[in-house]
mmCIF file with all atom_site columns, C-alpha atoms in Angstrom:
data_model
loop_
_atom_site.group_PDB
_atom_site.id
_atom_site.type_symbol
_atom_site.label_atom_id
_atom_site.label_alt_id
_atom_site.label_comp_id
_atom_site.label_asym_id
_atom_site.label_entity_id
_atom_site.label_seq_id
_atom_site.pdbx_PDB_ins_code
_atom_site.Cartn_x
_atom_site.Cartn_y
_atom_site.Cartn_z
_atom_site.occupancy
_atom_site.B_iso_or_equiv
_atom_site.pdbx_formal_charge
_atom_site.auth_seq_id
_atom_site.auth_comp_id
_atom_site.auth_asym_id
_atom_site.auth_atom_id
_atom_site.pdbx_PDB_model_num
ATOM 1   C CA . UNK C 1 1   ? 15.627 -18.510 -6.206  1.00 88.00 ? 1439 UNK C CA 1
ATOM 2   C CA . UNK C 1 2   ? 13.626 -16.349 -3.788  1.00 93.00 ? 1440 UNK C CA 1
ATOM 3   C CA . UNK C 1 3   ? 13.096 -12.656 -4.349  1.00 95.00 ? 1441 UNK C CA 1
ATOM 4   C CA . UNK C 1 4   ? 12.023 -10.243 -1.604  1.00 95.00 ? 1442 UNK C CA 1
ATOM 5   C CA . UNK C 1 5   ? 11.164 -6.710  -2.711  1.00 96.00 ? 1443 UNK C CA 1
ATOM 6   C CA . UNK C 1 6   ? 10.816 -3.709  -0.428  1.00 96.00 ? 1444 UNK C CA 1
ATOM 7   C CA . UNK C 1 7   ? 10.768 0.075   -0.516  1.00 97.00 ? 1445 UNK C CA 1
ATOM 8   C CA . UNK C 1 8   ? 7.386  0.827   -1.998  1.00 96.00 ? 1446 UNK C CA 1
ATOM 9   C CA . UNK C 1 9   ? 5.089  3.469   -0.575  1.00 97.00 ? 1447 UNK C CA 1
ATOM 10  C CA . UNK C 1 10  ? 3.115  6.628   -1.168  1.00 98.00 ? 1448 UNK C CA 1
ATOM 11  C CA . UNK C 1 11  ? 4.864  9.646   -2.678  1.00 98.00 ? 1449 UNK C CA 1
ATOM 12  C CA . UNK C 1 12  ? 3.806  12.888  -4.298  1.00 98.00 ? 1450 UNK C CA 1
ATOM 13  C CA . UNK C 1 13  ? 4.344  13.496  -7.988  1.00 98.00 ? 1451 UNK C CA 1
ATOM 14  C CA . UNK C 1 14  ? 7.895  14.631  -8.603  1.00 98.00 ? 1452 UNK C CA 1
ATOM 15  C CA . UNK C 1 15  ? 9.193  12.693  -5.637  1.00 98.00 ? 1453 UNK C CA 1
ATOM 16  C CA . UNK C 1 16  ? 11.552 9.730   -5.406  1.00 98.00 ? 1454 UNK C CA 1
ATOM 17  C CA . UNK C 1 17  ? 11.566 6.179   -4.091  1.00 98.00 ? 1455 UNK C CA 1
ATOM 18  C CA . UNK C 1 18  ? 14.149 3.428   -4.085  1.00 98.00 ? 1456 UNK C CA 1
ATOM 19  C CA . UNK C 1 19  ? 13.068 -0.168  -4.374  1.00 98.00 ? 1457 UNK C CA 1
ATOM 20  C CA . UNK C 1 20  ? 15.300 -2.982  -3.181  1.00 98.00 ? 1458 UNK C CA 1
ATOM 21  C CA . UNK C 1 21  ? 15.181 -6.683  -3.926  1.00 97.00 ? 1459 UNK C CA 1
ATOM 22  C CA . UNK C 1 22  ? 17.104 -9.211  -1.872  1.00 95.00 ? 1460 UNK C CA 1
ATOM 23  C CA . UNK C 1 23  ? 17.807 -12.549 -3.527  1.00 93.00 ? 1461 UNK C CA 1
ATOM 24  C CA . UNK C 1 24  ? 18.309 -15.824 -1.705  1.00 89.00 ? 1462 UNK C CA 1
ATOM 25  C CA . UNK C 1 25  ? 18.594 -19.502 -2.550  1.00 83.00 ? 1463 UNK C CA 1
ATOM 26  C CA . UNK C 1 26  ? 20.426 -18.989 -5.777  1.00 75.00 ? 1464 UNK C CA 1
ATOM 27  C CA . UNK C 1 27  ? 23.677 -17.842 -7.273  1.00 82.00 ? 1465 UNK C CA 1
ATOM 28  C CA . UNK C 1 28  ? 22.799 -14.188 -7.676  1.00 81.00 ? 1466 UNK C CA 1
ATOM 29  C CA . UNK C 1 29  ? 25.565 -13.369 -10.106 1.00 80.00 ? 1467 UNK C CA 1
ATOM 30  C CA . UNK C 1 30  ? 24.258 -15.922 -12.617 1.00 86.00 ? 1468 UNK C CA 1
ATOM 31  C CA . UNK C 1 31  ? 20.991 -14.088 -13.141 1.00 92.00 ? 1469 UNK C CA 1
ATOM 32  C CA . UNK C 1 32  ? 19.944 -11.057 -15.061 1.00 95.00 ? 1470 UNK C CA 1
ATOM 33  C CA . UNK C 1 33  ? 17.677 -9.049  -12.753 1.00 96.00 ? 1471 UNK C CA 1
ATOM 34  C CA . UNK C 1 34  ? 14.881 -6.656  -13.442 1.00 97.00 ? 1472 UNK C CA 1
ATOM 35  C CA . UNK C 1 35  ? 11.618 -5.028  -12.512 1.00 98.00 ? 1473 UNK C CA 1
ATOM 36  C CA . UNK C 1 36  ? 8.155  -5.355  -13.974 1.00 98.00 ? 1474 UNK C CA 1
ATOM 37  C CA . UNK C 1 37  ? 5.057  -3.475  -12.866 1.00 98.00 ? 1475 UNK C CA 1
ATOM 38  C CA . UNK C 1 38  ? 1.313  -3.888  -13.072 1.00 98.00 ? 1476 UNK C CA 1
ATOM 39  C CA . UNK C 1 39  ? -1.163 -1.062  -12.755 1.00 97.00 ? 1477 UNK C CA 1
ATOM 40  C CA . UNK C 1 40  ? -4.849 -1.695  -11.944 1.00 92.00 ? 1478 UNK C CA 1
ATOM 41  C CA . UNK C 1 41  ? -6.664 -3.037  -14.982 1.00 95.00 ? 1479 UNK C CA 1
ATOM 42  C CA . UNK C 1 42  ? -3.494 -3.311  -17.039 1.00 96.00 ? 1480 UNK C CA 1
ATOM 43  C CA . UNK C 1 43  ? -1.106 -6.074  -18.002 1.00 96.00 ? 1481 UNK C CA 1
ATOM 44  C CA . UNK C 1 44  ? 2.267  -6.505  -16.394 1.00 96.00 ? 1482 UNK C CA 1
ATOM 45  C CA . UNK C 1 45  ? 4.922  -4.556  -18.222 1.00 96.00 ? 1483 UNK C CA 1
ATOM 46  C CA . UNK C 1 46  ? 8.696  -4.447  -18.349 1.00 97.00 ? 1484 UNK C CA 1
ATOM 47  C CA . UNK C 1 47  ? 10.311 -1.559  -16.479 1.00 98.00 ? 1485 UNK C CA 1
ATOM 48  C CA . UNK C 1 48  ? 14.067 -2.154  -16.369 1.00 98.00 ? 1486 UNK C CA 1
ATOM 49  C CA . UNK C 1 49  ? 16.713 -4.882  -16.321 1.00 97.00 ? 1487 UNK C CA 1
ATOM 50  C CA . UNK C 1 50  ? 20.409 -5.316  -15.678 1.00 97.00 ? 1488 UNK C CA 1
ATOM 51  C CA . UNK C 1 51  ? 22.769 -8.058  -16.780 1.00 94.00 ? 1489 UNK C CA 1
ATOM 52  C CA . UNK C 1 52  ? 24.682 -10.279 -14.393 1.00 89.00 ? 1490 UNK C CA 1
ATOM 53  C CA . UNK C 1 53  ? 27.753 -8.054  -14.271 1.00 87.00 ? 1491 UNK C CA 1
ATOM 54  C CA . UNK C 1 54  ? 25.878 -4.762  -14.113 1.00 85.00 ? 1492 UNK C CA 1
ATOM 55  C CA . UNK C 1 55  ? 27.481 -3.452  -17.270 1.00 88.00 ? 1493 UNK C CA 1
ATOM 56  C CA . UNK C 1 56  ? 24.329 -3.443  -19.375 1.00 94.00 ? 1494 UNK C CA 1
ATOM 57  C CA . UNK C 1 57  ? 20.999 -1.918  -18.447 1.00 97.00 ? 1495 UNK C CA 1
ATOM 58  C CA . UNK C 1 58  ? 17.714 -1.658  -20.315 1.00 97.00 ? 1496 UNK C CA 1
ATOM 59  C CA . UNK C 1 59  ? 14.690 0.543   -19.694 1.00 97.00 ? 1497 UNK C CA 1
ATOM 60  C CA . UNK C 1 60  ? 11.161 0.959   -20.903 1.00 97.00 ? 1498 UNK C CA 1
ATOM 61  C CA . UNK C 1 61  ? 10.753 4.193   -22.826 1.00 97.00 ? 1499 UNK C CA 1
ATOM 62  C CA . UNK C 1 62  ? 8.271  5.440   -20.242 1.00 97.00 ? 1500 UNK C CA 1
ATOM 63  C CA . UNK C 1 63  ? 10.892 5.449   -17.460 1.00 98.00 ? 1501 UNK C CA 1
ATOM 64  C CA . UNK C 1 64  ? 14.072 6.180   -19.362 1.00 98.00 ? 1502 UNK C CA 1
ATOM 65  C CA . UNK C 1 65  ? 15.929 9.112   -17.822 1.00 98.00 ? 1503 UNK C CA 1
ATOM 66  C CA . UNK C 1 66  ? 13.948 8.913   -14.577 1.00 98.00 ? 1504 UNK C CA 1
ATOM 67  C CA . UNK C 1 67  ? 14.637 5.400   -13.240 1.00 98.00 ? 1505 UNK C CA 1
ATOM 68  C CA . UNK C 1 68  ? 18.003 3.757   -12.632 1.00 98.00 ? 1506 UNK C CA 1
ATOM 69  C CA . UNK C 1 69  ? 18.567 0.064   -12.022 1.00 98.00 ? 1507 UNK C CA 1
ATOM 70  C CA . UNK C 1 70  ? 21.688 -1.190  -10.264 1.00 97.00 ? 1508 UNK C CA 1
ATOM 71  C CA . UNK C 1 71  ? 22.918 -4.280  -8.472  1.00 95.00 ? 1509 UNK C CA 1
ATOM 72  C CA . UNK C 1 72  ? 25.308 -5.168  -5.675  1.00 94.00 ? 1510 UNK C CA 1
ATOM 73  C CA . UNK C 1 73  ? 26.423 -8.751  -6.280  1.00 92.00 ? 1511 UNK C CA 1
ATOM 74  C CA . UNK C 1 74  ? 28.223 -9.248  -2.916  1.00 92.00 ? 1512 UNK C CA 1
ATOM 75  C CA . UNK C 1 75  ? 24.976 -8.203  -1.187  1.00 93.00 ? 1513 UNK C CA 1
ATOM 76  C CA . UNK C 1 76  ? 22.717 -10.233 -3.516  1.00 93.00 ? 1514 UNK C CA 1
ATOM 77  C CA . UNK C 1 77  ? 20.584 -7.158  -4.002  1.00 95.00 ? 1515 UNK C CA 1
ATOM 78  C CA . UNK C 1 78  ? 19.168 -5.233  -6.943  1.00 97.00 ? 1516 UNK C CA 1
ATOM 79  C CA . UNK C 1 79  ? 17.840 -1.678  -6.711  1.00 98.00 ? 1517 UNK C CA 1
ATOM 80  C CA . UNK C 1 80  ? 15.506 0.559   -8.669  1.00 98.00 ? 1518 UNK C CA 1
ATOM 81  C CA . UNK C 1 81  ? 15.966 4.270   -8.025  1.00 98.00 ? 1519 UNK C CA 1
ATOM 82  C CA . UNK C 1 82  ? 12.847 6.095   -9.190  1.00 98.00 ? 1520 UNK C CA 1
ATOM 83  C CA . UNK C 1 83  ? 12.999 9.871   -9.583  1.00 98.00 ? 1521 UNK C CA 1
ATOM 84  C CA . UNK C 1 84  ? 10.538 12.410  -10.945 1.00 98.00 ? 1522 UNK C CA 1
ATOM 85  C CA . UNK C 1 85  ? 7.690  10.035  -10.247 1.00 98.00 ? 1523 UNK C CA 1
ATOM 86  C CA . UNK C 1 86  ? 4.392  10.529  -12.040 1.00 98.00 ? 1524 UNK C CA 1
ATOM 87  C CA . UNK C 1 87  ? 0.883  9.363   -11.143 1.00 97.00 ? 1525 UNK C CA 1
ATOM 88  C CA . UNK C 1 88  ? 1.058  6.952   -14.091 1.00 97.00 ? 1526 UNK C CA 1
ATOM 89  C CA . UNK C 1 89  ? 3.935  5.170   -12.342 1.00 98.00 ? 1527 UNK C CA 1
ATOM 90  C CA . UNK C 1 90  ? 1.437  3.928   -9.760  1.00 98.00 ? 1528 UNK C CA 1
ATOM 91  C CA . UNK C 1 91  ? 1.554  0.124   -9.812  1.00 98.00 ? 1529 UNK C CA 1
ATOM 92  C CA . UNK C 1 92  ? 2.663  -2.979  -8.026  1.00 98.00 ? 1530 UNK C CA 1
ATOM 93  C CA . UNK C 1 93  ? 6.346  -3.421  -8.793  1.00 98.00 ? 1531 UNK C CA 1
ATOM 94  C CA . UNK C 1 94  ? 7.780  -6.925  -9.094  1.00 98.00 ? 1532 UNK C CA 1
ATOM 95  C CA . UNK C 1 95  ? 11.405 -7.924  -8.790  1.00 97.00 ? 1533 UNK C CA 1
ATOM 96  C CA . UNK C 1 96  ? 12.270 -10.588 -11.373 1.00 97.00 ? 1534 UNK C CA 1
ATOM 97  C CA . UNK C 1 97  ? 15.184 -12.809 -12.343 1.00 96.00 ? 1535 UNK C CA 1
ATOM 98  C CA . UNK C 1 98  ? 16.176 -14.839 -15.365 1.00 95.00 ? 1536 UNK C CA 1
ATOM 99  C CA . UNK C 1 99  ? 19.296 -16.872 -16.153 1.00 92.00 ? 1537 UNK C CA 1
ATOM 100 C CA . UNK C 1 100 ? 21.334 -15.312 -18.914 1.00 88.00 ? 1538 UNK C CA 1
ATOM 101 C CA . UNK C 1 101 ? 19.693 -12.211 -20.309 1.00 90.00 ? 1539 UNK C CA 1
ATOM 102 C CA . UNK C 1 102 ? 16.544 -10.271 -19.527 1.00 92.00 ? 1540 UNK C CA 1
ATOM 103 C CA . UNK C 1 103 ? 15.218 -7.836  -22.080 1.00 90.00 ? 1541 UNK C CA 1
ATOM 104 C CA . UNK C 1 104 ? 11.832 -6.215  -22.591 1.00 88.00 ? 1542 UNK C CA 1
ATOM 105 C CA . UNK C 1 105 ? 10.765 -9.140  -24.785 1.00 90.00 ? 1543 UNK C CA 1
ATOM 106 C CA . UNK C 1 106 ? 11.870 -11.783 -22.255 1.00 89.00 ? 1544 UNK C CA 1
ATOM 107 C CA . UNK C 1 107 ? 9.634  -13.416 -19.703 1.00 91.00 ? 1545 UNK C CA 1
ATOM 108 C CA . UNK C 1 108 ? 11.286 -13.837 -16.301 1.00 94.00 ? 1546 UNK C CA 1
ATOM 109 C CA . UNK C 1 109 ? 11.692 -17.237 -14.682 1.00 94.00 ? 1547 UNK C CA 1
ATOM 110 C CA . UNK C 1 110 ? 11.355 -15.969 -11.115 1.00 95.00 ? 1548 UNK C CA 1
ATOM 111 C CA . UNK C 1 111 ? 9.092  -13.354 -9.524  1.00 96.00 ? 1549 UNK C CA 1
ATOM 112 C CA . UNK C 1 112 ? 9.048  -11.658 -6.144  1.00 95.00 ? 1550 UNK C CA 1
ATOM 113 C CA . UNK C 1 113 ? 5.863  -10.887 -4.240  1.00 93.00 ? 1551 UNK C CA 1
ATOM 114 C CA . UNK C 1 114 ? 5.512  -7.283  -5.410  1.00 94.00 ? 1552 UNK C CA 1
ATOM 115 C CA . UNK C 1 115 ? 5.615  -3.944  -3.631  1.00 97.00 ? 1553 UNK C CA 1
ATOM 116 C CA . UNK C 1 116 ? 3.026  -1.188  -4.062  1.00 98.00 ? 1554 UNK C CA 1
ATOM 117 C CA . UNK C 1 117 ? 4.095  2.218   -5.368  1.00 98.00 ? 1555 UNK C CA 1
ATOM 118 C CA . UNK C 1 118 ? 1.481  4.961   -5.299  1.00 98.00 ? 1556 UNK C CA 1
ATOM 119 C CA . UNK C 1 119 ? 2.154  8.403   -6.736  1.00 98.00 ? 1557 UNK C CA 1
ATOM 120 C CA . UNK C 1 120 ? -0.348 11.113  -5.853  1.00 97.00 ? 1558 UNK C CA 1
ATOM 121 C CA . UNK C 1 121 ? -0.949 14.122  -8.071  1.00 94.00 ? 1559 UNK C CA 1
#
């Protein structure tokens, strides 16, 4: 499974960004998909995940109500819509995949290369 994330960039606080992750070399619909992030000097942390069918989503408390994860199985793509961005959302965001389920306590099997999100105050 190969994961290619895109859509990061520089945005002012309160702004929005949408991250995309294209999946290849795998049966996309068999995987739960998600996003982790890592800020400078901090450990990687869970952000959001979505089950294979898209019917169940999970979010870290810090992003709940501001971020929305979705997937388009025919396009082999997962998205993360980020609204009301805060400076503390600044991090490298990683697209991840795991067969079966992916919750905040799970460790993904597959990682993309990461895309930088910077939120200025």
